Amino acid sequence: MQDTFEARGLREKLVESLREKGITDEEVLRAMRTVPRHLFMDPAFLHHAYADKAFPIAAGQTISQPYTVAIMTSLLKVKKRDKILEIGTGSGYQAAILAEMGARVYTIERCRELYLKAQQTIAELGYHNIHFFFGDGWEGKKEYGPYDGIIITAAAPEIPDKLLQQLKTGGRLVVPLGGGDYQIMTVVERTGPDSYDYSSHGTFVFVPMLRGTVNG
Ligand code: SAH
């Protein structure tokens, strides 16, 4: 698998469409222009990879829509060397975007098949600043925290308390919040040891954040 001239052209168009939809963070746009999204999906679907839509991956899960990745990454306000915890590795695409922006990424996936596949994809692309964990994201990864940012890429019915505790003061947690048919993109900023600010950023649809792990 490799990147191609055609894929780069399609990616350029995708990035222009994200700009038209209101994405302004140049670092986010640069990362999305750089990371070959088609390599995170079945290679037969090159054109689908560069349409602005979610797409099925293994284990009944989806790779998020590019616009959603762009919004969430913008809301996270990532700086180089930031330590970021991601819940829901899925294909590994969001993790690659964060790594491309210079973050140190810690990502947790509850489904073993996806956990293994994402590592393989990322190894082929050569990103070294992503650490993969198989486990239940509700627990977070306290031993590597606290984090400058936490991004939950599955629908959380409530904000996981353990994740709030693993956020640095001044850090931001981005989460699609809601257990129903749609979620409200929510940013939680930790303003002090026991104080948090909340803001809402539109409606999205995500697969659910589940409990426990799945082998296979
Ligand atoms: N960020 C992914 C998209 C993820 S889809 C990408 O870029 O491709 C949501 C993912 O969250 C799925 O892979 C699902 O298995 C995972 N997930 C759901 N609940 C979880 C939990 N409690 N802990 C870790 N991963 C979880």
mmCIF file of C-alpha atoms and ligand atoms in Angstrom:
data_model
loop_
_atom_site.group_PDB
_atom_site.id
_atom_site.type_symbol
_atom_site.label_atom_id
_atom_site.label_comp_id
_atom_site.label_asym_id
_atom_site.label_seq_id
_atom_site.Cartn_x
_atom_site.Cartn_y
_atom_site.Cartn_z
ATOM 1 C CA MET A 1 0.000 0.000 0.000
ATOM 2 C CA GLN A 2 1.237 3.441 -0.784
ATOM 3 C CA ASP A 3 0.260 7.014 -1.412
ATOM 4 C CA THR A 4 -0.270 8.024 -5.040
ATOM 5 C CA PHE A 5 -0.460 11.164 -7.147
ATOM 6 C CA GLU A 6 -4.188 10.527 -7.633
ATOM 7 C CA ALA A 7 -4.791 10.154 -3.880
ATOM 8 C CA ARG A 8 -2.886 13.367 -3.190
ATOM 9 C CA GLY A 9 -5.065 15.212 -5.695
ATOM 10 C CA LEU A 10 -8.248 13.877 -4.093
ATOM 11 C CA ARG A 11 -6.942 14.866 -0.676
ATOM 12 C CA GLU A 12 -6.258 18.395 -1.866
ATOM 13 C CA LYS A 13 -9.903 18.678 -2.995
ATOM 14 C CA LEU A 14 -11.151 17.259 0.300
ATOM 15 C CA VAL A 15 -9.160 19.849 2.226
ATOM 16 C CA GLU A 16 -10.605 22.649 0.076
ATOM 17 C CA SER A 17 -14.115 21.365 0.813
ATOM 18 C CA LEU A 18 -13.332 21.354 4.561
ATOM 19 C CA ARG A 19 -12.177 24.957 4.250
ATOM 20 C CA GLU A 20 -15.484 25.836 2.549
ATOM 21 C CA LYS A 21 -17.337 24.151 5.420
ATOM 22 C CA GLY A 22 -15.632 26.494 7.863
ATOM 23 C CA ILE A 23 -12.469 24.712 9.036
ATOM 24 C CA THR A 24 -9.826 27.417 9.477
ATOM 25 C CA ASP A 25 -7.059 25.822 11.561
ATOM 26 C CA GLU A 26 -4.162 25.661 9.084
ATOM 27 C CA GLU A 27 -2.285 22.996 11.060
ATOM 28 C CA VAL A 28 -5.361 20.733 11.020
ATOM 29 C CA LEU A 29 -5.783 21.294 7.277
ATOM 30 C CA ARG A 30 -2.083 20.594 6.670
ATOM 31 C CA ALA A 31 -2.266 17.330 8.630
ATOM 32 C CA MET A 32 -5.350 16.242 6.694
ATOM 33 C CA ARG A 33 -3.621 17.107 3.422
ATOM 34 C CA THR A 34 -0.645 14.977 4.511
ATOM 35 C CA VAL A 35 -2.123 11.805 6.048
ATOM 36 C CA PRO A 36 -3.271 9.299 3.371
ATOM 37 C CA ARG A 37 -6.779 8.460 4.669
ATOM 38 C CA HIS A 38 -7.284 5.728 2.033
ATOM 39 C CA LEU A 39 -4.574 3.624 3.699
ATOM 40 C CA PHE A 40 -6.786 3.359 6.813
ATOM 41 C CA MET A 41 -9.589 1.767 4.789
ATOM 42 C CA ASP A 42 -10.015 -1.053 2.324
ATOM 43 C CA PRO A 43 -7.772 0.100 -0.597
ATOM 44 C CA ALA A 44 -10.562 -0.687 -3.079
ATOM 45 C CA PHE A 45 -12.403 2.428 -1.901
ATOM 46 C CA LEU A 46 -10.008 5.202 -2.922
ATOM 47 C CA HIS A 47 -12.749 7.639 -3.959
ATOM 48 C CA HIS A 48 -14.828 6.927 -0.846
ATOM 49 C CA ALA A 49 -11.768 7.720 1.265
ATOM 50 C CA TYR A 50 -11.749 11.292 -0.023
ATOM 51 C CA ALA A 51 -15.468 11.971 0.045
ATOM 52 C CA ASP A 52 -16.455 13.828 3.199
ATOM 53 C CA LYS A 53 -18.239 10.911 4.840
ATOM 54 C CA ALA A 54 -17.841 8.232 7.483
ATOM 55 C CA PHE A 55 -17.036 4.739 6.206
ATOM 56 C CA PRO A 56 -17.234 1.189 7.627
ATOM 57 C CA ILE A 57 -14.017 -0.399 8.913
ATOM 58 C CA ALA A 58 -13.780 -3.828 10.619
ATOM 59 C CA ALA A 59 -15.795 -5.035 13.633
ATOM 60 C CA GLY A 60 -18.925 -3.019 12.732
ATOM 61 C CA GLN A 61 -17.130 0.279 13.446
ATOM 62 C CA THR A 62 -16.584 3.363 11.310
ATOM 63 C CA ILE A 63 -13.792 5.757 10.437
ATOM 64 C CA SER A 64 -15.209 9.196 11.318
ATOM 65 C CA GLN A 65 -16.200 11.699 8.623
ATOM 66 C CA PRO A 66 -13.260 13.981 7.689
ATOM 67 C CA TYR A 67 -15.257 17.093 8.688
ATOM 68 C CA THR A 68 -15.843 15.579 12.136
ATOM 69 C CA VAL A 69 -12.145 14.755 12.530
ATOM 70 C CA ALA A 70 -11.300 18.321 11.478
ATOM 71 C CA ILE A 71 -13.748 19.900 13.956
ATOM 72 C CA MET A 72 -12.707 17.709 16.886
ATOM 73 C CA THR A 73 -9.013 18.249 16.208
ATOM 74 C CA SER A 74 -9.562 22.025 15.936
ATOM 75 C CA LEU A 75 -11.486 22.063 19.230
ATOM 76 C CA LEU A 76 -8.647 20.183 20.935
ATOM 77 C CA LYS A 77 -6.227 23.082 20.103
ATOM 78 C CA VAL A 78 -3.234 20.755 19.799
ATOM 79 C CA LYS A 79 0.273 22.125 20.155
ATOM 80 C CA LYS A 80 3.524 20.346 19.264
ATOM 81 C CA ARG A 81 4.677 17.936 21.996
ATOM 82 C CA ASP A 82 1.242 17.959 23.697
ATOM 83 C CA LYS A 83 0.347 14.686 25.349
ATOM 84 C CA ILE A 84 -3.013 13.572 23.961
ATOM 85 C CA LEU A 85 -5.182 10.637 25.051
ATOM 86 C CA GLU A 86 -7.571 9.249 22.449
ATOM 87 C CA ILE A 87 -10.445 6.911 23.330
ATOM 88 C CA GLY A 88 -11.460 4.740 20.355
ATOM 89 C CA THR A 89 -8.454 4.096 18.091
ATOM 90 C CA GLY A 90 -10.657 2.551 15.375
ATOM 91 C CA SER A 91 -8.693 2.705 12.121
ATOM 92 C CA GLY A 92 -5.934 4.846 13.664
ATOM 93 C CA TYR A 93 -6.664 7.804 11.332
ATOM 94 C CA GLN A 94 -7.449 10.359 14.050
ATOM 95 C CA ALA A 95 -4.328 9.253 15.947
ATOM 96 C CA ALA A 96 -2.250 9.776 12.788
ATOM 97 C CA ILE A 97 -3.650 13.309 12.338
ATOM 98 C CA LEU A 98 -2.640 14.160 15.913
ATOM 99 C CA ALA A 99 0.817 12.602 15.459
ATOM 100 C CA GLU A 100 1.290 14.538 12.213
ATOM 101 C CA MET A 101 0.621 17.725 14.206
ATOM 102 C CA GLY A 102 3.462 16.803 16.537
ATOM 103 C CA ALA A 103 1.445 15.483 19.492
ATOM 104 C CA ARG A 104 2.498 12.532 21.613
ATOM 105 C CA VAL A 105 -0.516 10.250 21.251
ATOM 106 C CA TYR A 106 -1.812 7.583 23.648
ATOM 107 C CA THR A 107 -4.753 5.747 22.122
ATOM 108 C CA ILE A 108 -7.033 3.072 23.597
ATOM 109 C CA GLU A 109 -9.252 0.628 21.683
ATOM 110 C CA ARG A 110 -11.653 -1.932 23.232
ATOM 111 C CA CYS A 111 -11.796 -4.192 20.161
ATOM 112 C CA ARG A 112 -8.681 -6.347 19.721
ATOM 113 C CA GLU A 113 -9.017 -6.742 15.963
ATOM 114 C CA LEU A 114 -8.979 -2.952 15.442
ATOM 115 C CA TYR A 115 -6.214 -2.446 18.006
ATOM 116 C CA LEU A 116 -3.958 -4.832 16.054
ATOM 117 C CA LYS A 117 -4.873 -3.525 12.597
ATOM 118 C CA ALA A 118 -4.352 0.144 13.479
ATOM 119 C CA GLN A 119 -0.857 -0.576 14.794
ATOM 120 C CA GLN A 120 0.055 -2.262 11.545
ATOM 121 C CA THR A 121 -1.246 0.657 9.455
ATOM 122 C CA ILE A 122 0.594 3.212 11.575
ATOM 123 C CA ALA A 123 3.840 1.200 11.501
ATOM 124 C CA GLU A 124 3.688 1.162 7.680
ATOM 125 C CA LEU A 125 3.235 4.941 7.655
ATOM 126 C CA GLY A 126 6.162 5.389 10.036
ATOM 127 C CA TYR A 127 4.660 7.462 12.880
ATOM 128 C CA HIS A 128 6.606 6.789 16.069
ATOM 129 C CA ASN A 129 4.819 9.089 18.492
ATOM 130 C CA ILE A 130 1.678 6.942 18.889
ATOM 131 C CA HIS A 131 1.310 4.439 21.755
ATOM 132 C CA PHE A 132 -1.444 1.838 21.404
ATOM 133 C CA PHE A 133 -3.379 0.194 24.227
ATOM 134 C CA PHE A 134 -5.990 -2.543 24.213
ATOM 135 C CA GLY A 135 -8.490 -1.799 26.970
ATOM 136 C CA ASP A 136 -11.593 -0.004 28.161
ATOM 137 C CA GLY A 137 -11.381 3.726 27.546
ATOM 138 C CA TRP A 138 -13.714 4.457 30.477
ATOM 139 C CA GLU A 139 -10.643 3.816 32.652
ATOM 140 C CA GLY A 140 -8.311 6.121 30.720
ATOM 141 C CA LYS A 141 -4.541 5.567 31.122
ATOM 142 C CA LYS A 142 -3.587 7.176 34.393
ATOM 143 C CA GLU A 143 0.050 6.013 34.364
ATOM 144 C CA TYR A 144 0.879 8.204 31.333
ATOM 145 C CA GLY A 145 -1.217 11.204 32.388
ATOM 146 C CA PRO A 146 -2.076 13.899 33.054
ATOM 147 C CA TYR A 147 -2.876 14.896 29.474
ATOM 148 C CA ASP A 148 -2.949 18.255 27.682
ATOM 149 C CA GLY A 149 -5.914 16.964 25.724
ATOM 150 C CA ILE A 150 -8.334 14.032 25.663
ATOM 151 C CA ILE A 151 -10.415 13.154 22.606
ATOM 152 C CA ILE A 152 -13.241 10.624 22.790
ATOM 153 C CA THR A 153 -14.197 9.407 19.327
ATOM 154 C CA ALA A 154 -17.296 7.430 20.367
ATOM 155 C CA ALA A 155 -20.637 8.651 21.759
ATOM 156 C CA ALA A 156 -20.407 8.936 25.535
ATOM 157 C CA PRO A 157 -23.718 8.906 27.449
ATOM 158 C CA GLU A 158 -21.956 10.900 30.182
ATOM 159 C CA ILE A 159 -18.478 12.411 30.646
ATOM 160 C CA PRO A 160 -16.243 9.696 32.131
ATOM 161 C CA ASP A 161 -15.140 10.921 35.532
ATOM 162 C CA LYS A 162 -11.782 9.114 35.410
ATOM 163 C CA LEU A 163 -10.915 10.944 32.180
ATOM 164 C CA LEU A 164 -11.669 14.336 33.737
ATOM 165 C CA GLN A 165 -9.265 13.438 36.520
ATOM 166 C CA GLN A 166 -6.521 12.612 33.987
ATOM 167 C CA LEU A 167 -6.752 16.051 32.323
ATOM 168 C CA LYS A 168 -4.135 18.724 33.148
ATOM 169 C CA THR A 169 -5.327 22.045 34.498
ATOM 170 C CA GLY A 170 -5.684 24.143 31.334
ATOM 171 C CA GLY A 171 -6.275 20.965 29.310
ATOM 172 C CA ARG A 172 -9.253 20.261 27.049
ATOM 173 C CA LEU A 173 -11.453 17.204 26.631
ATOM 174 C CA VAL A 174 -13.503 16.861 23.428
ATOM 175 C CA VAL A 175 -16.434 14.461 23.502
ATOM 176 C CA PRO A 176 -19.574 13.765 21.481
ATOM 177 C CA LEU A 177 -22.003 13.673 24.385
ATOM 178 C CA GLY A 178 -25.322 11.832 24.469
ATOM 179 C CA GLY A 179 -26.639 8.309 24.587
ATOM 180 C CA GLY A 180 -29.445 8.765 22.023
ATOM 181 C CA ASP A 181 -29.556 8.965 18.216
ATOM 182 C CA TYR A 182 -27.304 12.005 18.064
ATOM 183 C CA GLN A 183 -24.637 13.689 20.175
ATOM 184 C CA ILE A 184 -23.682 17.244 21.116
ATOM 185 C CA MET A 185 -19.997 17.943 20.512
ATOM 186 C CA THR A 186 -18.841 19.139 23.906
ATOM 187 C CA VAL A 187 -15.572 20.709 25.066
ATOM 188 C CA VAL A 188 -14.647 20.527 28.737
ATOM 189 C CA GLU A 189 -11.783 22.762 29.815
ATOM 190 C CA ARG A 190 -10.201 22.091 33.184
ATOM 191 C CA THR A 191 -9.820 25.531 34.714
ATOM 192 C CA GLY A 192 -8.576 24.366 38.139
ATOM 193 C CA PRO A 193 -8.175 21.264 40.298
ATOM 194 C CA ASP A 194 -11.944 21.067 40.813
ATOM 195 C CA SER A 195 -13.360 23.390 38.175
ATOM 196 C CA TYR A 196 -14.401 22.728 34.596
ATOM 197 C CA ASP A 197 -15.912 24.919 31.841
ATOM 198 C CA TYR A 198 -18.289 23.368 29.317
ATOM 199 C CA SER A 199 -19.164 24.497 25.790
ATOM 200 C CA SER A 200 -21.283 22.975 22.988
ATOM 201 C CA HIS A 201 -20.294 22.784 19.306
ATOM 202 C CA GLY A 202 -23.090 21.279 17.222
ATOM 203 C CA THR A 203 -24.759 17.958 16.587
ATOM 204 C CA PHE A 204 -23.042 14.798 15.329
ATOM 205 C CA VAL A 205 -23.745 11.064 15.099
ATOM 206 C CA PHE A 206 -21.269 8.546 16.556
ATOM 207 C CA VAL A 207 -21.072 4.829 17.319
ATOM 208 C CA PRO A 208 -21.474 4.278 21.072
ATOM 209 C CA MET A 209 -18.725 4.244 23.683
ATOM 210 C CA LEU A 210 -19.214 0.784 25.194
ATOM 211 C CA ARG A 211 -17.865 -0.838 28.359
ATOM 212 C CA GLY A 212 -15.328 -3.661 28.645
ATOM 213 C CA THR A 213 -13.255 -5.180 25.829
ATOM 214 C CA VAL A 214 -13.851 -7.563 22.916
ATOM 215 C CA ASN A 215 -11.308 -10.225 21.962
ATOM 216 C CA GLY A 216 -11.210 -11.100 18.302
HETATM 217 N N1 SAH B 1 -10.982 7.451 15.915
HETATM 218 C C1 SAH B 1 -11.381 6.400 14.986
HETATM 219 C C2 SAH B 1 -12.886 6.264 14.812
HETATM 220 C C3 SAH B 1 -13.431 5.555 15.900
HETATM 221 S S1 SAH B 1 -15.026 4.813 15.807
HETATM 222 C C4 SAH B 1 -10.727 6.570 13.655
HETATM 223 O O1 SAH B 1 -10.026 7.562 13.436
HETATM 224 O O2 SAH B 1 -10.876 5.666 12.815
HETATM 225 C C5 SAH B 1 -15.150 4.549 17.574
HETATM 226 C C6 SAH B 1 -14.205 3.510 18.123
HETATM 227 O O3 SAH B 1 -14.324 3.538 19.546
HETATM 228 C C7 SAH B 1 -14.504 2.075 17.697
HETATM 229 O O4 SAH B 1 -13.355 1.509 17.151
HETATM 230 C C8 SAH B 1 -14.912 1.397 18.994
HETATM 231 O O5 SAH B 1 -14.524 0.032 19.061
HETATM 232 C C9 SAH B 1 -14.169 2.234 20.029
HETATM 233 N N2 SAH B 1 -14.692 2.202 21.392
HETATM 234 C C10 SAH B 1 -15.989 2.225 21.806
HETATM 235 N N3 SAH B 1 -16.057 2.199 23.156
HETATM 236 C C11 SAH B 1 -14.769 2.160 23.618
HETATM 237 C C12 SAH B 1 -14.172 2.103 24.921
HETATM 238 N N4 SAH B 1 -14.904 2.077 26.041
HETATM 239 N N5 SAH B 1 -12.827 2.083 24.995
HETATM 240 C C13 SAH B 1 -12.049 2.105 23.885
HETATM 241 N N6 SAH B 1 -12.558 2.142 22.624
HETATM 242 C C14 SAH B 1 -13.900 2.171 22.493
#
